[in-house]
Short mmCIF file of C-alpha atoms and ligand atoms in Angstrom, two decimals:
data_model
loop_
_atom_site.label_atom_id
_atom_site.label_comp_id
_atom_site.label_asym_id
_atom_site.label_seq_id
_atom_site.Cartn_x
_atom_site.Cartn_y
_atom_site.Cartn_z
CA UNK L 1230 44.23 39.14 147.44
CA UNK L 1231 47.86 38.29 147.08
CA UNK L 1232 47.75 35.50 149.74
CA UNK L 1233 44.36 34.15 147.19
CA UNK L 1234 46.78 34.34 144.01
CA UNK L 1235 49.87 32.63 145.86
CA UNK L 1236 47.40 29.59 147.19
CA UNK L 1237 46.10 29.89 143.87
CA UNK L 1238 49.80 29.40 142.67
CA UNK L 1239 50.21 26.66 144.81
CA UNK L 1240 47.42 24.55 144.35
CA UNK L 1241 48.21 24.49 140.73
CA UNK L 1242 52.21 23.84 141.51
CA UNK L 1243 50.84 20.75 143.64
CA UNK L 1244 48.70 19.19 140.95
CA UNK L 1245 51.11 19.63 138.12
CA UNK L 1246 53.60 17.98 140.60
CA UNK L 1247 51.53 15.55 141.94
CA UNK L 1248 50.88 13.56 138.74
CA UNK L 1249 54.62 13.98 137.95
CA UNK L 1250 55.96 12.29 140.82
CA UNK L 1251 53.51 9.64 140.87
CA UNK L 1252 55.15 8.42 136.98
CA UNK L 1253 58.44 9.05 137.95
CA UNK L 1254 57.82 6.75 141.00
CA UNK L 1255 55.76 4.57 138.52
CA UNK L 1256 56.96 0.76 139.48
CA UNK L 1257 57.64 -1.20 136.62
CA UNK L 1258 54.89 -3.69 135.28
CA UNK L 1259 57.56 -6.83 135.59
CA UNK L 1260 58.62 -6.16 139.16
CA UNK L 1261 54.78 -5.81 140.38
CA UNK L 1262 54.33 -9.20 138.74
CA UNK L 1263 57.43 -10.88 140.61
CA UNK L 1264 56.34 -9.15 143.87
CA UNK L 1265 53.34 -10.32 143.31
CA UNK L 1266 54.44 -13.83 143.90
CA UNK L 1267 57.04 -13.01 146.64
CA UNK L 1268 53.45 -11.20 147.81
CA UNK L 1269 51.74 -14.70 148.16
CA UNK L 1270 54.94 -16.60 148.48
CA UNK L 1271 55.01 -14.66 151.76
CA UNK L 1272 51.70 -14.55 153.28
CA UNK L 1273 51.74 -11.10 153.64
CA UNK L 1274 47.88 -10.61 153.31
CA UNK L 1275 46.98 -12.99 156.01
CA UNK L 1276 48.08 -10.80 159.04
CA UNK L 1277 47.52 -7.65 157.88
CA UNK L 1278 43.87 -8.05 156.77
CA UNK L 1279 40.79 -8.30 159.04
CA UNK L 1280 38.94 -11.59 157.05
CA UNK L 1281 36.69 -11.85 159.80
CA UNK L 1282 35.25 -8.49 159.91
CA UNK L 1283 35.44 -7.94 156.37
CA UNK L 1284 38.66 -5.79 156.47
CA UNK L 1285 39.94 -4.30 153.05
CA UNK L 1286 43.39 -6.28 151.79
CA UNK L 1287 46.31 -5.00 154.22
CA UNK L 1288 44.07 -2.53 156.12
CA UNK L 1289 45.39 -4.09 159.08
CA UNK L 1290 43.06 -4.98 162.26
CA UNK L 1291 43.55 -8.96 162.22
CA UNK L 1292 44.33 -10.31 165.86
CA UNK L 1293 46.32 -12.70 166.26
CA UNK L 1294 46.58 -14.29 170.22
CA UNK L 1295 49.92 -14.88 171.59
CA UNK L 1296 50.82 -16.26 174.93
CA UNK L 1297 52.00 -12.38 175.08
CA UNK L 1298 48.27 -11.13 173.89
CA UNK L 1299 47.33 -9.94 171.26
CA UNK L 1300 48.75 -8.07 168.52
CA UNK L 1301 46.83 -6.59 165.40
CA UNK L 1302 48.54 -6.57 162.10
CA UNK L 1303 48.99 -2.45 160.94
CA UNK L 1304 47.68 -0.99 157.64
CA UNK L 1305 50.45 -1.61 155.23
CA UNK L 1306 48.40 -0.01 152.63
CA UNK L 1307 49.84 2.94 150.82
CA UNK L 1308 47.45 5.11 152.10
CA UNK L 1309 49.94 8.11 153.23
CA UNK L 1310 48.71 8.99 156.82
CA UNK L 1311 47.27 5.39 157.63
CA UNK L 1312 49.63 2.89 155.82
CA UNK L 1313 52.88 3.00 154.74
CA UNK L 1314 52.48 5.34 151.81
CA UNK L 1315 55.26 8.21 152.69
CA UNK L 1316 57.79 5.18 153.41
CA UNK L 1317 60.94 4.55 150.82
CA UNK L 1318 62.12 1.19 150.26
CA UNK L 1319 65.31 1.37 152.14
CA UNK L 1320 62.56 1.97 154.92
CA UNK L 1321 60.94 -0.97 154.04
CA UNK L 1322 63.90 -3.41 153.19
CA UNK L 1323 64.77 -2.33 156.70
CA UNK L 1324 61.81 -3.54 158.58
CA UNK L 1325 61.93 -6.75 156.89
CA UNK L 1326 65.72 -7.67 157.23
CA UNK L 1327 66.41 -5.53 160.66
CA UNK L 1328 62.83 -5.69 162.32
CA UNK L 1329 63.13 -1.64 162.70
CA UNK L 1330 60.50 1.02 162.05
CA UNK L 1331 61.46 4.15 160.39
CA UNK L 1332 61.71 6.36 163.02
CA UNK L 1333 64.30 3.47 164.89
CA UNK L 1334 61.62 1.61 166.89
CA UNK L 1335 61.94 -1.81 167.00
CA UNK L 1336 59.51 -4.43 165.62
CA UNK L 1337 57.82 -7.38 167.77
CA UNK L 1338 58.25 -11.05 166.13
CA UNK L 1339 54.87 -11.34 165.84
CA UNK L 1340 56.07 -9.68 162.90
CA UNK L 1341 58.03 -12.33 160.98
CA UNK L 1342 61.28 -10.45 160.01
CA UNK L 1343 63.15 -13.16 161.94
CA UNK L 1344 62.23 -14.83 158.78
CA UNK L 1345 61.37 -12.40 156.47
CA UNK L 1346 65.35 -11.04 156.85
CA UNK L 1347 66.85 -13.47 154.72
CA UNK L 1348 65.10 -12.65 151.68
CA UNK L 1349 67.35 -11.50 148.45
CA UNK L 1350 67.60 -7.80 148.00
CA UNK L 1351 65.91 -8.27 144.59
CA UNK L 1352 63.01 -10.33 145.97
CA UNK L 1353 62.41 -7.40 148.34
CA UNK L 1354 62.33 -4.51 146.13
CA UNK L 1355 59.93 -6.59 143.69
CA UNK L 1356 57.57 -6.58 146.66
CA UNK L 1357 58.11 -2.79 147.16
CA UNK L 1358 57.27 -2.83 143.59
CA UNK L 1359 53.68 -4.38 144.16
CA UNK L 1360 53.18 -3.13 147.55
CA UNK L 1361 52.68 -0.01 146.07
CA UNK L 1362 50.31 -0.61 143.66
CA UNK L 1363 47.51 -1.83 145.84
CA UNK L 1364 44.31 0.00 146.66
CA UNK L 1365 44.83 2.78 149.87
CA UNK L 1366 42.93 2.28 152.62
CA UNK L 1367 42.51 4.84 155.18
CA UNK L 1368 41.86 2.96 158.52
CA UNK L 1369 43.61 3.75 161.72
CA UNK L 1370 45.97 1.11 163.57
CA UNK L 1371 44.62 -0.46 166.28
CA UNK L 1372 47.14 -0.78 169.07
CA UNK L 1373 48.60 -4.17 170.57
CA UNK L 1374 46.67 -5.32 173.28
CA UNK L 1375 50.39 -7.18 175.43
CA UNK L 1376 51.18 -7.38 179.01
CA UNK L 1377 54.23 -5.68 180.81
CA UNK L 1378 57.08 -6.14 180.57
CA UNK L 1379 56.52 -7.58 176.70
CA UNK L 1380 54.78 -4.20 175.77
CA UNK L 1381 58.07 -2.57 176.06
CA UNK L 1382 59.28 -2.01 172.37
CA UNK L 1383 62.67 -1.11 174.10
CA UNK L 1384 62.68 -4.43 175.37
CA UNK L 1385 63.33 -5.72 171.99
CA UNK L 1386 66.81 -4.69 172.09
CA UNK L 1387 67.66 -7.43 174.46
CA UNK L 1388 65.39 -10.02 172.77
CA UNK L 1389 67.27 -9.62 169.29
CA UNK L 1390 70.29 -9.56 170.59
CA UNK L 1391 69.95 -12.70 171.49
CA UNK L 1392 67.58 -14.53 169.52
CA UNK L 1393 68.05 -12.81 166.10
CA UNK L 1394 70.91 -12.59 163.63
CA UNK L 1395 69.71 -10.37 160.35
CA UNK L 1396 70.85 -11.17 156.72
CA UNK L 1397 70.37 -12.10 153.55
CA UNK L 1398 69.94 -16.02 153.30
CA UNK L 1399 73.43 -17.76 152.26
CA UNK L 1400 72.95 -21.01 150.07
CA UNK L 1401 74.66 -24.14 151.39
CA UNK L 1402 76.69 -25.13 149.22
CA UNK L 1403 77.23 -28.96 150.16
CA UNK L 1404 73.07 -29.07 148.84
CA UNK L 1405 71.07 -28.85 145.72
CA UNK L 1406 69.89 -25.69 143.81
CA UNK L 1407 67.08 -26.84 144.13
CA UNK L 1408 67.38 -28.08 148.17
CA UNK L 1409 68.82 -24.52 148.80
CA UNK L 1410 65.63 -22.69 146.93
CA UNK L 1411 63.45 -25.10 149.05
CA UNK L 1412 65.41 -23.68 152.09
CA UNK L 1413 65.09 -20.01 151.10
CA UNK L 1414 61.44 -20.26 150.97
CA UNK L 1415 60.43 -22.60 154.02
CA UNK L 1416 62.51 -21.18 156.50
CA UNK L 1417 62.46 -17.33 155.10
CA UNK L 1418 59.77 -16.45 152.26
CA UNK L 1419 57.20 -18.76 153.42
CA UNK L 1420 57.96 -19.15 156.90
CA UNK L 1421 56.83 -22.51 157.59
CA UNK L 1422 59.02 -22.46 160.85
CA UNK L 1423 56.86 -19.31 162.17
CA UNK L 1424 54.47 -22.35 163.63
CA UNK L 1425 56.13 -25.15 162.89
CA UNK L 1426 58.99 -25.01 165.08
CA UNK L 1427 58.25 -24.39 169.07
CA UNK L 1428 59.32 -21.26 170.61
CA UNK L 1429 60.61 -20.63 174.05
CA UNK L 1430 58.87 -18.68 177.36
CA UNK L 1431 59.88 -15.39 175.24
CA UNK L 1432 58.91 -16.46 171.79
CA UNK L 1433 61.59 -17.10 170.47
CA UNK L 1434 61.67 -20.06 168.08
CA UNK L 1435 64.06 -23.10 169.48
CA UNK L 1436 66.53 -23.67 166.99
CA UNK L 1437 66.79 -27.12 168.24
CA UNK L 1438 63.22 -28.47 167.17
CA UNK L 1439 63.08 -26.95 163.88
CA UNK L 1440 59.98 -27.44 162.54
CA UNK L 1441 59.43 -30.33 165.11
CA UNK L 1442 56.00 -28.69 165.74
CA UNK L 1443 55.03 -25.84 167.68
CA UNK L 1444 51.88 -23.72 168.97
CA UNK L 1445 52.10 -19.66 168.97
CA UNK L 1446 49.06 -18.47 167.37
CA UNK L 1447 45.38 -20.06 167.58
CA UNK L 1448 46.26 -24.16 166.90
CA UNK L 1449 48.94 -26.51 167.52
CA UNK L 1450 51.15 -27.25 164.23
CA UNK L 1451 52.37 -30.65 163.76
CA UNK L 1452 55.91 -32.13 163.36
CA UNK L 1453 57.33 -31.36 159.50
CA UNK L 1454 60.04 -33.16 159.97
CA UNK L 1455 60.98 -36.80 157.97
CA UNK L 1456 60.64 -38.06 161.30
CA UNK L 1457 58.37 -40.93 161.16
CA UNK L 1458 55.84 -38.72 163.65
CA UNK L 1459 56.52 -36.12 161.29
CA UNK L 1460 55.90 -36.24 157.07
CA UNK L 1461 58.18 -39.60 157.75
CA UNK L 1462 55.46 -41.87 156.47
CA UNK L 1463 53.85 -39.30 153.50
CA UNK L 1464 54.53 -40.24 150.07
CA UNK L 1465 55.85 -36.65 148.13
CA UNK L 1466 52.37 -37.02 145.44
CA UNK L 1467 50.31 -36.67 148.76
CA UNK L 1468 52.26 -33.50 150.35
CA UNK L 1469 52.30 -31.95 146.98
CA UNK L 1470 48.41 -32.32 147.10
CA UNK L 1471 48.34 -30.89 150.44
CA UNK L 1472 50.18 -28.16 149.70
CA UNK L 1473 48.42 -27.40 146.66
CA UNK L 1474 44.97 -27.63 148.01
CA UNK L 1475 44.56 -28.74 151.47
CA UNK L 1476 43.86 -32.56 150.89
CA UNK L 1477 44.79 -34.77 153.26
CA UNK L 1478 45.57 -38.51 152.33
CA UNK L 1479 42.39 -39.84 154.49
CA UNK L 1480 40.04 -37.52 152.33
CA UNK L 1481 40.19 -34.65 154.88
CA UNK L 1482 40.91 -30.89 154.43
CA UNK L 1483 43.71 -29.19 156.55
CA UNK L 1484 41.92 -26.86 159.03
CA UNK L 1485 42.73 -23.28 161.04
CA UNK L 1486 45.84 -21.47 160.13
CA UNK L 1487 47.40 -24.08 157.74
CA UNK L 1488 44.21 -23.93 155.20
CA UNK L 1489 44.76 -20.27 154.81
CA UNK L 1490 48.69 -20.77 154.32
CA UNK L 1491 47.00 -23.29 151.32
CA UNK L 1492 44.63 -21.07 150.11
CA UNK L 1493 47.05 -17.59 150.34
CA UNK L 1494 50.63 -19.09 149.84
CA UNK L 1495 51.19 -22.50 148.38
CA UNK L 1496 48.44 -23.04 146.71
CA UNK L 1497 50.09 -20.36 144.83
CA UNK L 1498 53.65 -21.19 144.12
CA UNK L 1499 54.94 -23.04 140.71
CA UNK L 1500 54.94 -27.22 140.88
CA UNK L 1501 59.39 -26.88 140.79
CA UNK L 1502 58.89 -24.01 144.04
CA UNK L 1503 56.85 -26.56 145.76
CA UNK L 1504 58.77 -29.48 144.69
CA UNK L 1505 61.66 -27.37 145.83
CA UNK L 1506 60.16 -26.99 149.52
CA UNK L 1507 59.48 -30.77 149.62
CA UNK L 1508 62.92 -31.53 148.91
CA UNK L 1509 64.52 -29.08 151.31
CA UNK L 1510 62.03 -30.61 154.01
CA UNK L 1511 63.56 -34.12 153.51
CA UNK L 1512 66.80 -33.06 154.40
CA UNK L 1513 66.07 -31.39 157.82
CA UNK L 1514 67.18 -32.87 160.91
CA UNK L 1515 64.28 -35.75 162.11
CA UNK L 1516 62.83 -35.06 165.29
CA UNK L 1517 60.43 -37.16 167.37
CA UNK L 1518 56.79 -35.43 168.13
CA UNK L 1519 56.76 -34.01 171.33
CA UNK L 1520 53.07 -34.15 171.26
CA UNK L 1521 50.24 -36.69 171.49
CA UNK L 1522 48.21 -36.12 168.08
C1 LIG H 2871 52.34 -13.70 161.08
C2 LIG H 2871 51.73 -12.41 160.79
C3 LIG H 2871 52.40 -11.48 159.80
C4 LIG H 2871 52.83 -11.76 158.52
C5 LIG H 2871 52.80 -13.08 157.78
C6 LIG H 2871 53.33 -10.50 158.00
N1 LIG H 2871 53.21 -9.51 158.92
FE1 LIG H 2871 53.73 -7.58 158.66
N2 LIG H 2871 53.38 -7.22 160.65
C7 LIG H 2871 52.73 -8.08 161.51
C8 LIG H 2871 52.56 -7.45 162.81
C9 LIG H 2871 51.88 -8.06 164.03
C10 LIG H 2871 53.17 -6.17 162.71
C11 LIG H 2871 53.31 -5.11 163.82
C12 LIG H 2871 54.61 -5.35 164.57
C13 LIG H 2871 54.87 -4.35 165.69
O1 LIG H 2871 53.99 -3.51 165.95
O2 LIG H 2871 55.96 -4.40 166.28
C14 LIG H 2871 53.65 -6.05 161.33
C15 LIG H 2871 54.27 -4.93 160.80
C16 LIG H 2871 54.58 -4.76 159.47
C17 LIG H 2871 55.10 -3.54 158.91
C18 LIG H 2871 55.37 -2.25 159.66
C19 LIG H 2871 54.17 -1.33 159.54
C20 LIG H 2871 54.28 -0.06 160.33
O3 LIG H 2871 53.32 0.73 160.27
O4 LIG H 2871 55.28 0.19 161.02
C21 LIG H 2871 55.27 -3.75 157.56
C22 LIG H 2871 55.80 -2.77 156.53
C23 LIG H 2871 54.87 -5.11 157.30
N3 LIG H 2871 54.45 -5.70 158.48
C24 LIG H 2871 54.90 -5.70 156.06
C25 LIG H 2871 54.70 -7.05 155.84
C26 LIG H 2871 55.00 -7.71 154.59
C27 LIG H 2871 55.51 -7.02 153.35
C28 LIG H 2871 54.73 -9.03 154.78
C29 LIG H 2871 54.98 -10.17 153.81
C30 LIG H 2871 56.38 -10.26 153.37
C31 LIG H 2871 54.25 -9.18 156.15
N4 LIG H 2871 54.25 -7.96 156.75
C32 LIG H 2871 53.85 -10.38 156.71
C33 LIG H 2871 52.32 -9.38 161.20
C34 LIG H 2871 52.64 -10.06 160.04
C1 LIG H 2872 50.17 -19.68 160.39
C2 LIG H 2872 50.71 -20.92 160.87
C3 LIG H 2872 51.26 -21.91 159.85
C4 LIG H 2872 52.17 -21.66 158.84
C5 LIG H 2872 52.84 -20.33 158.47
C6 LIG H 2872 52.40 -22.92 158.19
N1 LIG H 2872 51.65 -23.90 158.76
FE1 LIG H 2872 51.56 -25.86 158.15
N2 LIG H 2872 50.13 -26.22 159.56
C7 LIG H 2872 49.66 -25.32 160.51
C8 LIG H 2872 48.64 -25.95 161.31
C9 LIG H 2872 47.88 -25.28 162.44
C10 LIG H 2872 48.49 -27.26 160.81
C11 LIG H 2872 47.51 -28.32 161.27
C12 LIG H 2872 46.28 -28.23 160.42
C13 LIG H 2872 45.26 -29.31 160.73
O1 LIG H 2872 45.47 -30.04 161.69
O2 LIG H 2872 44.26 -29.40 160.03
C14 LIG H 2872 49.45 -27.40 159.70
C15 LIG H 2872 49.61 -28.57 158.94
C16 LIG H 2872 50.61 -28.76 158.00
C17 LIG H 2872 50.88 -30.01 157.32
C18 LIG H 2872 50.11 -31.32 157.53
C19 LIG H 2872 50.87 -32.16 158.51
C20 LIG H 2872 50.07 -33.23 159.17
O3 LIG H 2872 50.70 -34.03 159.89
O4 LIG H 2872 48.85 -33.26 159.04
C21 LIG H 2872 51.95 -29.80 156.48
C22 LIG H 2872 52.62 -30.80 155.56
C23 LIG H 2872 52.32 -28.42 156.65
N3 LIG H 2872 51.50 -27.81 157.57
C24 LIG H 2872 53.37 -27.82 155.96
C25 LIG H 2872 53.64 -26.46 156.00
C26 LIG H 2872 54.60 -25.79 155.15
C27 LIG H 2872 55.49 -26.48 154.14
C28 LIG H 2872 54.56 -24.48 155.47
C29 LIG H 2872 55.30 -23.33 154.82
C30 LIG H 2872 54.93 -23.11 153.42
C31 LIG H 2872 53.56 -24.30 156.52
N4 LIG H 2872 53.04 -25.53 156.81
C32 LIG H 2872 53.25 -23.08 157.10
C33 LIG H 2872 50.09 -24.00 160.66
C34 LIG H 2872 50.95 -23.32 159.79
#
């Protein structure tokens, strides 16, 4: 009888809490909005939701096929047992810039942090903002499918010490405002250099080709830089378009990966953001294709 009352107790303490922590926690309406565009500005949906199969938004499940194998993006959900629900957002500003899970784990780069870790500290708790107001969804993680010895999450240790450098993107200031926000988004938000730029036998991307072209995940990506085997002979009004909405000069749609980086991430940014990558991209290093097209 007593033990009945005290659940009783209980149960009632929980629901009056309950609804109180969840307005306390309440993000606020203008941060969701901004994260919202960090949201697509960063592609986050892409790997984290199973298209194919019909997944819910950031229920995890997508593959993705690495040299390494394959990898599934997690449910980043805030569903409290499935997704990321119970994190804080010193958890979460930690995976992004550090590539390390809450309980000290460290991350595989098929995550992007090693471009995801320069973003601003306000740009990532805007995101935190919106990443918690999307739907829960409670579906188990689906475990990496990767060979020895890359299966090893201790092995990432090594790997970051020396192929990663965390921190907060630092504008250049020999460039542009607006050359230095193109910068901040290709090469960290938007991470055009994630399959533009070639990586090495361990996946790590070679600083020396930057976005000369590379192949991780399903197709080859070409050559973005003003090399003439690169964007060299594109007029700016015909990359804008592309970016945009996928249309090539010669009437064609970009394919694979790249038309879902149209149709999730720059098809979604403001003209000046765009206009701002474009200009950033025409003062990168030229490099010669590698590769017959
Ligand atoms: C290119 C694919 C890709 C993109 C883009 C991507 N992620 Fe992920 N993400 C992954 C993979 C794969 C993992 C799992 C890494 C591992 O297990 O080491 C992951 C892990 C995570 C985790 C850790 C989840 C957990 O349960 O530990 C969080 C949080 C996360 N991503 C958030 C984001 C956010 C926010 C964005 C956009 C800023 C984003 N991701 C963009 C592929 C991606
Ligand atoms: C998930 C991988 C991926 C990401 C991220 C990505 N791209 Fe691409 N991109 C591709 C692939 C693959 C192609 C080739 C598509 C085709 O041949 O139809 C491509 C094609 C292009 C082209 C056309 C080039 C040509 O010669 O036809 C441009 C321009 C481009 N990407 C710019 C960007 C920019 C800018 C970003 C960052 C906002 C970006 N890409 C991010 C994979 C990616």
């Amino acid at each position: 009888m007593i033990a009945k009352a005290a659940r009783a107790v209980l149960i009632l303490a929980l629901a009056i809490a309950a609804p109180g922590v969840a307005l306390a926690q309440a993000p606020a309406p203008d941060a969701v909005k901004r994260g919202e565009y960090i949201f697509n500005a960063a592609g986050c949906l892409s790997c984290h939701t199973d298209v194919k199969n019909n997944g819910q938004p950031l229920a995890g499940g997508r593959e993705m096929k690495t040299p390494f194998g394959s990898f599934f993006g997690p449910n980043i959900t805030p569903h409290p047992t499935y997704g990321i629900g119970r994190w804080t957002e010193a958890q979460f500003r930690r995976a992004l810039r550090e590539g390390i899970r809450p309980d000290g784990a460290h991350y595989f780069p098929s995550f992007p942090y090693t471009s995801f870790s320069g973003m601003s500290d306000g740009d990532i708790s805007d995101l935190w903002a919106y990443m918690r107001t999307v739907p829960q969804e409670a579906r188990p993680n689906t475990p990496h499918s990767i060979g020895f010895p890359f299966n090893i999450r201790l092995g990432m240790i090594g790997w970051k010490w020396l192929f990663f450098t965390p921190g907060e993107f630092k504008p250049d200031p020999a460039q542009s405002a607006e050359v230095n926000r193109g910068a901040y988004l290709t090469n960290h938000l938007s991470h055009c250099g994630e399959c533009h730029t070639p990586r090495n036998s361990l996946g790590a991307r070679d600083r020396s080709r930057h976005l000369g072209g590379g192949a991780i995940h399903e197709g080859p990506a070409p050559n973005i830089t003003p090399h003439p085997t690169g964007l060299g002979k594109w007029s700016p009004a015909d990359l804008l378009d592309l970016l945009k909405n996928g249309g090539k000069p010669d009437g064609d749609f970009v394919g694979g990966e790249m038309a879902e980086v149209v149709k999730e991430t720059t098809g979604k940014l403001t003209d000046a953001d765009l206009q701002a990558m474009l200009a950033y991209l025409r003062t990168v290093p030229p490099l010669e294709s590698q590769r017959r097209k």
